[in-house]
Amino acid sequence: MFYDLHIHGNPKLALQAQKMGYCGVSLVLNSKDYNDKSALIQDVKSFKSHLQHDTNFQISLGLEIQAKNPADLKKQVRKFRDKVDVVLVHGGDLKINRAATEDPRVDILSHPYRNRYDGGINHVLAVKAAENKVSMEINLKYFLLTRPTQRYRVLSHFRQIVKLHRKYKFPIVITSDADSIYDLRHPRDVIALASCFGMTNDEAITSLSSTPQYILTRNDIRDRTILPGVRLINNGG
Amino acid sequence: MKLKILPTHLREKKRYLAFQAISEIPLERDDVISLILGASGDLYGAYGTSKLGLWVVKFWKYPSSENNMAKGIIRCNRDETKSARAVIPTITRFKGKRVVFQTLGISGTIKGAITNFIKLKTADE
């Protein structure tokens, strides 16, 4: 049961991912592209209905929010939360990272270490992320497309995130961020690669399977959730 | 004078990784060897690579109109199977064009790898 929550919106790529052994993907759109409802989203929806007979494979719709500042982020989260299944935030800027970890409506903080010399999160953000259940993303494309001479730096960022994860218990997801077949990797290979940045076998399997699964099920019941742990149950009475 | 071959208990214990590669330009066996050893050198350096004992033992090509598929078998040390497997997803480019490697499975013998993972007859689906 492996999931990849960050694949760029092309339904054919989802089929390739299924062949490779993933049992669920989320096709992620950019917040700027969301307006063109006609093409991409209809495409994904028709593909979804086409796939109905194959019940094991889940396709969900995601959205990556690119915000200029924390206020803009809040505005966009409010706008898109009910429209898509998974909300990702394009991290990298410290203020955006902080605002994203403080918002329980955000699911995944995408590459907080992007274009930075440190991991992008510290103990303060880690505590906030654990409270609000915001997952940190380990983005394989960012690692693989970095020049080999600079890869040590990305690996050390990953290592720092894993270290904070062990202490503060915020969730981690490993995603491929693929937009072509050349970015997809076999899940077992990803688990082997995860040992390079200090994750154990179990941690890697958890971050590929049960953490994404938890994100998806939490979003299914999100509109019925009143408080964390309190849910409205409609039994007709 | 030729060296006498090592007795069986002193030989390196091996595992065979079956892989498939998809690339924009056709790959040869020599290219695959240099790609894999180069990627291992980038990831682990000379010290780490010396422990893996990597080599490409078999190679088949399946050219098609869209992309060039190839399958093959890599040999590695039995104790370092996981580290050897981690090298395979780090290969991204060959002569400036995109390439991707995927592991199909791990076997103890070449014959087992071919029958279980390469599946020579049905490979051109």
Short mmCIF file of C-alpha atoms in Angstrom, two decimals:
data_model
loop_
_atom_site.label_atom_id
_atom_site.label_comp_id
_atom_site.label_asym_id
_atom_site.label_seq_id
_atom_site.Cartn_x
_atom_site.Cartn_y
_atom_site.Cartn_z
CA MET A 1 0.00 0.00 0.00
CA PHE A 2 2.13 2.90 -1.22
CA TYR A 3 0.89 6.40 -1.97
CA ASP A 4 2.43 9.32 -3.82
CA LEU A 5 0.73 12.57 -2.90
CA HIS A 6 2.58 14.89 -5.28
CA ILE A 7 2.33 14.10 -8.99
CA HIS A 8 1.72 16.87 -11.46
CA GLY A 9 -1.67 16.77 -13.09
CA ASN A 10 -1.45 14.33 -15.94
CA PRO A 11 -3.76 11.32 -15.62
CA LYS A 12 -1.54 9.14 -17.82
CA LEU A 13 1.24 9.46 -15.30
CA ALA A 14 -1.12 8.05 -12.66
CA LEU A 15 -1.45 4.88 -14.74
CA GLN A 16 2.32 4.54 -14.89
CA ALA A 17 2.47 4.98 -11.13
CA GLN A 18 -0.11 2.24 -10.70
CA LYS A 19 1.98 -0.12 -12.83
CA MET A 20 4.95 0.65 -10.65
CA GLY A 21 3.16 -0.49 -7.51
CA TYR A 22 1.56 2.63 -6.05
CA CYS A 23 -2.04 2.15 -4.93
CA GLY A 24 -2.97 5.82 -4.78
CA VAL A 25 -1.73 9.12 -6.14
CA SER A 26 -2.80 12.72 -5.85
CA LEU A 27 -2.58 14.83 -8.96
CA VAL A 28 -1.43 18.27 -7.92
CA LEU A 29 -2.36 21.48 -9.70
CA ASN A 30 -0.81 24.87 -9.27
CA SER A 31 -3.02 27.48 -7.58
CA LYS A 32 -2.63 29.71 -10.66
CA ASP A 33 -3.83 26.93 -12.98
CA TYR A 34 -6.90 26.16 -10.90
CA ASN A 35 -9.10 28.68 -12.73
CA ASP A 36 -9.01 26.80 -15.99
CA LYS A 37 -11.60 24.35 -14.76
CA SER A 38 -12.50 23.17 -18.22
CA ALA A 39 -9.39 21.29 -19.23
CA LEU A 40 -7.38 19.70 -16.45
CA ILE A 41 -9.96 19.07 -13.79
CA GLN A 42 -12.52 17.67 -16.22
CA ASP A 43 -9.78 15.50 -17.63
CA VAL A 44 -8.97 14.14 -14.19
CA LYS A 45 -12.64 13.61 -13.36
CA SER A 46 -13.41 11.72 -16.56
CA PHE A 47 -10.32 9.63 -16.01
CA LYS A 48 -11.45 8.90 -12.47
CA SER A 49 -14.87 7.68 -13.59
CA HIS A 50 -13.20 5.64 -16.31
CA LEU A 51 -11.17 3.90 -13.64
CA GLN A 52 -14.11 2.97 -11.39
CA HIS A 53 -13.92 -0.78 -11.95
CA ASP A 54 -10.46 -0.83 -10.44
CA THR A 55 -11.39 -0.13 -6.84
CA ASN A 56 -7.91 -0.48 -5.37
CA PHE A 57 -6.46 2.56 -7.06
CA GLN A 58 -7.27 5.95 -5.55
CA ILE A 59 -6.85 9.21 -7.42
CA SER A 60 -7.32 12.42 -5.51
CA LEU A 61 -6.95 16.03 -6.52
CA GLY A 62 -4.35 18.23 -4.87
CA LEU A 63 -3.42 21.86 -5.04
CA GLU A 64 -0.07 23.49 -4.44
CA ILE A 65 -0.46 26.99 -3.04
CA GLN A 66 2.17 29.50 -4.00
CA ALA A 67 1.71 32.42 -1.63
CA LYS A 68 3.53 35.74 -1.58
CA ASN A 69 3.07 36.33 2.15
CA PRO A 70 1.29 34.74 5.16
CA ALA A 71 -1.91 36.78 4.64
CA ASP A 72 -2.10 35.66 1.03
CA LEU A 73 -1.55 32.07 2.16
CA LYS A 74 -4.46 32.26 4.62
CA LYS A 75 -6.69 33.71 1.93
CA GLN A 76 -5.83 31.00 -0.58
CA VAL A 77 -6.20 28.18 1.96
CA ARG A 78 -9.68 29.43 2.83
CA LYS A 79 -10.57 29.64 -0.85
CA PHE A 80 -9.35 26.19 -1.92
CA ARG A 81 -9.75 23.98 1.18
CA ASP A 82 -13.20 22.63 0.26
CA LYS A 83 -12.50 22.31 -3.43
CA VAL A 84 -9.60 19.85 -3.43
CA ASP A 85 -8.59 16.78 -1.44
CA VAL A 86 -5.00 17.62 -0.55
CA VAL A 87 -3.62 21.10 0.12
CA LEU A 88 0.13 21.59 -0.31
CA VAL A 89 2.03 24.77 0.41
CA HIS A 90 5.03 25.76 -1.67
CA GLY A 91 7.57 26.31 1.11
CA GLY A 92 11.06 27.76 1.18
CA ASP A 93 10.42 31.19 2.62
CA LEU A 94 10.66 31.24 6.43
CA LYS A 95 7.49 33.28 6.91
CA ILE A 96 5.52 30.98 4.61
CA ASN A 97 6.91 27.91 6.38
CA ARG A 98 5.83 29.33 9.72
CA ALA A 99 2.34 30.30 8.52
CA ALA A 100 1.83 26.88 6.90
CA THR A 101 2.83 24.91 10.00
CA GLU A 102 0.46 27.02 12.12
CA ASP A 103 -2.57 26.27 9.94
CA PRO A 104 -4.37 22.95 10.62
CA ARG A 105 -6.12 23.19 7.25
CA VAL A 106 -2.82 22.67 5.43
CA ASP A 107 -1.93 19.03 4.78
CA ILE A 108 1.62 19.14 3.47
CA LEU A 109 4.38 21.73 3.63
CA SER A 110 6.24 21.12 0.40
CA HIS A 111 10.06 21.41 0.34
CA PRO A 112 10.62 23.84 3.29
CA TYR A 113 14.36 23.64 2.44
CA ARG A 114 13.99 24.92 -1.12
CA ASN A 115 16.78 27.35 -2.14
CA ARG A 116 17.98 27.58 1.46
CA TYR A 117 21.19 26.83 3.30
CA ASP A 118 19.36 25.16 6.21
CA GLY A 119 16.52 22.68 6.55
CA GLY A 120 13.92 25.46 6.69
CA ILE A 121 12.35 24.24 9.92
CA ASN A 122 13.50 24.46 13.51
CA HIS A 123 12.20 23.19 16.84
CA VAL A 124 9.50 25.91 17.02
CA LEU A 125 8.03 25.05 13.61
CA ALA A 126 8.39 21.34 14.41
CA VAL A 127 6.23 21.67 17.54
CA LYS A 128 3.62 23.65 15.58
CA ALA A 129 3.63 21.10 12.74
CA ALA A 130 3.14 18.25 15.20
CA GLU A 131 0.23 20.09 16.89
CA ASN A 132 -1.53 20.86 13.64
CA LYS A 133 -0.59 17.58 11.90
CA VAL A 134 1.09 19.33 8.97
CA SER A 135 3.33 16.87 7.13
CA MET A 136 6.80 17.77 5.95
CA GLU A 137 7.52 16.69 2.42
CA ILE A 138 10.72 14.97 1.35
CA ASN A 139 10.81 15.86 -2.31
CA LEU A 140 12.77 13.34 -4.39
CA LYS A 141 12.79 15.45 -7.54
CA TYR A 142 14.49 18.26 -5.67
CA PHE A 143 17.16 15.79 -4.58
CA LEU A 144 17.58 14.05 -7.93
CA LEU A 145 17.73 17.19 -10.06
CA THR A 146 20.33 18.82 -7.85
CA ARG A 147 23.85 18.58 -9.28
CA PRO A 148 25.76 15.59 -7.85
CA THR A 149 28.33 17.91 -6.29
CA GLN A 150 25.58 19.72 -4.35
CA ARG A 151 23.51 16.69 -3.35
CA TYR A 152 25.24 16.37 0.02
CA ARG A 153 23.51 19.58 1.05
CA VAL A 154 20.02 18.30 0.23
CA LEU A 155 20.76 15.03 2.01
CA SER A 156 21.82 16.93 5.14
CA HIS A 157 18.56 18.95 5.04
CA PHE A 158 16.61 15.68 4.85
CA ARG A 159 18.66 14.30 7.71
CA GLN A 160 17.85 17.33 9.85
CA ILE A 161 14.13 16.95 9.15
CA VAL A 162 14.26 13.25 10.07
CA LYS A 163 16.07 14.15 13.29
CA LEU A 164 13.37 16.68 14.26
CA HIS A 165 10.70 14.16 13.22
CA ARG A 166 12.07 11.63 15.74
CA LYS A 167 11.95 14.15 18.55
CA TYR A 168 8.72 16.06 17.85
CA LYS A 169 6.74 13.38 15.95
CA PHE A 170 5.39 15.49 13.12
CA PRO A 171 4.45 13.40 10.08
CA ILE A 172 6.76 13.03 7.06
CA VAL A 173 5.71 12.08 3.54
CA ILE A 174 8.06 11.08 0.73
CA THR A 175 6.82 12.23 -2.67
CA SER A 176 8.22 12.13 -6.18
CA ASP A 177 6.95 15.50 -7.55
CA ALA A 178 6.93 13.81 -10.95
CA ASP A 179 5.80 15.48 -14.13
CA SER A 180 7.06 12.84 -16.54
CA ILE A 181 7.79 9.12 -16.44
CA TYR A 182 11.46 9.93 -15.93
CA ASP A 183 10.77 11.23 -12.43
CA LEU A 184 8.78 8.26 -11.12
CA ARG A 185 10.65 5.84 -8.91
CA HIS A 186 9.76 2.36 -7.69
CA PRO A 187 8.57 2.54 -4.04
CA ARG A 188 11.00 -0.15 -2.89
CA ASP A 189 13.87 1.80 -4.46
CA VAL A 190 12.70 4.90 -2.61
CA ILE A 191 12.77 2.97 0.67
CA ALA A 192 16.35 1.87 -0.06
CA LEU A 193 17.28 5.46 -0.91
CA ALA A 194 15.70 6.70 2.32
CA SER A 195 18.37 4.86 4.29
CA CYS A 196 20.87 7.33 2.77
CA PHE A 197 19.38 10.14 4.81
CA GLY A 198 19.06 8.20 8.00
CA MET A 199 15.52 6.84 7.85
CA THR A 200 15.02 3.27 9.01
CA ASN A 201 13.06 0.80 6.93
CA ASP A 202 9.94 1.17 9.07
CA GLU A 203 10.02 4.96 9.05
CA ALA A 204 10.33 5.01 5.26
CA ILE A 205 7.44 2.58 4.83
CA THR A 206 5.29 4.63 7.22
CA SER A 207 6.01 7.84 5.35
CA LEU A 208 5.09 6.21 2.04
CA SER A 209 1.98 4.35 3.17
CA SER A 210 0.21 5.08 6.44
CA THR A 211 0.93 8.84 6.70
CA PRO A 212 -0.53 9.60 3.23
CA GLN A 213 -3.41 7.25 3.98
CA TYR A 214 -4.07 9.17 7.19
CA ILE A 215 -4.05 12.48 5.30
CA LEU A 216 -6.60 11.16 2.79
CA THR A 217 -8.96 9.70 5.41
CA ARG A 218 -8.72 12.84 7.54
CA ASN A 219 -9.76 14.94 4.56
CA ASP A 220 -12.73 12.65 3.90
CA ILE A 221 -14.19 13.42 7.32
CA ARG A 222 -12.91 17.00 7.57
CA ASP A 223 -16.25 18.75 6.98
CA ARG A 224 -17.84 16.64 9.73
CA THR A 225 -15.10 17.29 12.26
CA ILE A 226 -16.02 19.82 14.95
CA LEU A 227 -12.86 19.68 17.08
CA PRO A 228 -9.88 17.37 16.82
CA GLY A 229 -11.29 14.03 17.94
CA VAL A 230 -14.96 15.12 17.85
CA ARG A 231 -16.97 14.15 14.79
CA LEU A 232 -20.57 14.73 13.75
CA ILE A 233 -22.26 11.39 13.02
CA ASN A 234 -25.44 11.47 10.97
CA ASN A 235 -27.55 8.46 11.83
CA GLY A 236 -30.90 9.88 10.77
CA GLY A 237 -32.09 10.37 14.33
CA MET B 1 50.75 -17.86 -14.55
CA LYS B 2 47.07 -17.75 -13.87
CA LEU B 3 45.83 -17.39 -10.31
CA LYS B 4 44.08 -20.35 -8.81
CA ILE B 5 40.40 -19.51 -8.24
CA LEU B 6 39.31 -18.99 -4.66
CA PRO B 7 37.69 -21.82 -2.72
CA THR B 8 33.93 -21.37 -2.46
CA HIS B 9 33.86 -20.29 1.19
CA LEU B 10 36.28 -17.42 0.48
CA ARG B 11 34.44 -16.02 -2.54
CA GLU B 12 32.26 -12.93 -2.27
CA LYS B 13 28.61 -13.80 -1.76
CA LYS B 14 26.47 -12.22 -4.45
CA ARG B 15 22.95 -11.02 -5.16
CA TYR B 16 21.47 -10.16 -8.57
CA LEU B 17 19.30 -7.09 -9.09
CA ALA B 18 17.04 -7.19 -12.14
CA PHE B 19 16.41 -3.72 -13.52
CA GLN B 20 14.72 -1.97 -16.39
CA ALA B 21 15.78 1.32 -17.91
CA ILE B 22 13.79 3.77 -20.02
CA SER B 23 15.73 6.42 -21.89
CA GLU B 24 15.38 9.04 -24.59
CA ILE B 25 18.43 7.83 -26.51
CA PRO B 26 19.43 4.15 -26.86
CA LEU B 27 21.65 2.69 -24.14
CA GLU B 28 24.47 0.16 -24.58
CA ARG B 29 25.86 -2.17 -21.93
CA ASP B 30 29.02 -0.06 -21.52
CA ASP B 31 26.88 3.06 -20.98
CA VAL B 32 24.93 1.30 -18.24
CA ILE B 33 28.14 0.23 -16.49
CA SER B 34 29.51 3.76 -16.52
CA LEU B 35 26.15 5.24 -15.44
CA ILE B 36 25.77 2.91 -12.47
CA LEU B 37 29.37 3.17 -11.29
CA GLY B 38 29.27 6.96 -11.80
CA ALA B 39 26.05 7.28 -9.78
CA SER B 40 27.50 5.11 -7.04
CA GLY B 41 30.64 7.28 -7.01
CA ASP B 42 28.48 10.39 -6.65
CA LEU B 43 26.40 8.92 -3.85
CA TYR B 44 28.94 6.96 -1.79
CA GLY B 45 32.35 8.01 -3.12
CA ALA B 46 35.27 5.69 -3.81
CA TYR B 47 35.16 4.16 -0.34
CA GLY B 48 31.49 3.21 -0.46
CA THR B 49 31.56 1.99 -4.05
CA SER B 50 34.44 -0.39 -3.31
CA LYS B 51 32.24 -2.24 -0.83
CA LEU B 52 29.29 -2.73 -3.20
CA GLY B 53 31.01 -4.85 -5.87
CA LEU B 54 28.75 -3.58 -8.65
CA TRP B 55 28.81 -5.03 -12.17
CA VAL B 56 26.37 -5.38 -15.05
CA VAL B 57 26.24 -9.06 -15.96
CA LYS B 58 23.40 -9.25 -18.51
CA PHE B 59 21.77 -6.72 -20.76
CA TRP B 60 18.87 -6.82 -23.24
CA LYS B 61 17.49 -4.04 -25.41
CA TYR B 62 13.84 -3.48 -26.37
CA PRO B 63 13.77 -0.46 -28.69
CA SER B 64 10.35 0.98 -29.51
CA SER B 65 9.02 4.08 -31.22
CA GLU B 66 8.26 6.12 -28.06
CA ASN B 67 11.16 5.32 -25.78
CA ASN B 68 14.05 2.88 -25.57
CA MET B 69 13.49 0.24 -22.96
CA ALA B 70 16.30 -1.98 -21.75
CA LYS B 71 16.46 -4.67 -19.12
CA GLY B 72 19.41 -6.19 -17.38
CA ILE B 73 20.94 -7.73 -14.31
CA ILE B 74 23.37 -6.06 -11.89
CA ARG B 75 25.56 -8.05 -9.55
CA CYS B 76 26.30 -6.75 -6.05
CA ASN B 77 27.58 -8.01 -2.71
CA ARG B 78 25.08 -9.88 -0.60
CA ASP B 79 25.60 -7.74 2.51
CA GLU B 80 25.24 -4.45 0.62
CA THR B 81 22.04 -5.20 -1.31
CA LYS B 82 20.15 -2.26 0.19
CA SER B 83 22.88 0.28 -0.51
CA ALA B 84 23.25 -1.05 -4.04
CA ARG B 85 19.53 -0.70 -4.57
CA ALA B 86 19.67 2.92 -3.39
CA VAL B 87 22.09 3.75 -6.23
CA ILE B 88 19.57 2.82 -8.93
CA PRO B 89 17.00 5.65 -8.44
CA THR B 90 19.70 8.34 -8.37
CA ILE B 91 20.47 7.96 -12.09
CA THR B 92 18.70 10.81 -13.90
CA ARG B 93 20.64 11.88 -16.97
CA PHE B 94 22.68 10.32 -19.77
CA LYS B 95 24.48 12.63 -22.20
CA GLY B 96 22.10 15.46 -21.30
CA LYS B 97 18.94 13.38 -21.95
CA ARG B 98 16.55 11.92 -19.41
CA VAL B 99 16.87 8.30 -18.28
CA VAL B 100 15.20 6.34 -15.49
CA PHE B 101 16.17 3.04 -13.87
CA GLN B 102 13.77 0.86 -11.90
CA THR B 103 14.49 -2.28 -9.93
CA LEU B 104 12.32 -5.25 -10.86
CA GLY B 105 13.48 -7.58 -8.11
CA ILE B 106 16.36 -9.22 -6.28
CA SER B 107 17.41 -12.82 -6.76
CA GLY B 108 20.17 -15.16 -5.61
CA THR B 109 20.88 -16.56 -9.06
CA ILE B 110 21.00 -15.16 -12.58
CA LYS B 111 18.56 -17.84 -13.72
CA GLY B 112 16.10 -16.94 -10.99
CA ALA B 113 16.32 -13.24 -11.86
CA ILE B 114 15.62 -13.98 -15.52
CA THR B 115 12.66 -16.30 -14.96
CA ASN B 116 11.02 -14.30 -12.17
CA PHE B 117 11.67 -10.67 -13.06
CA ILE B 118 13.01 -10.21 -16.60
CA LYS B 119 10.54 -12.67 -18.18
CA LEU B 120 12.26 -12.68 -21.56
CA LYS B 121 9.29 -13.81 -23.64
CA THR B 122 6.67 -11.39 -22.34
CA ALA B 123 9.02 -8.43 -21.99
CA ASP B 124 7.88 -6.64 -25.15
CA GLU B 125 4.31 -5.95 -23.95
#
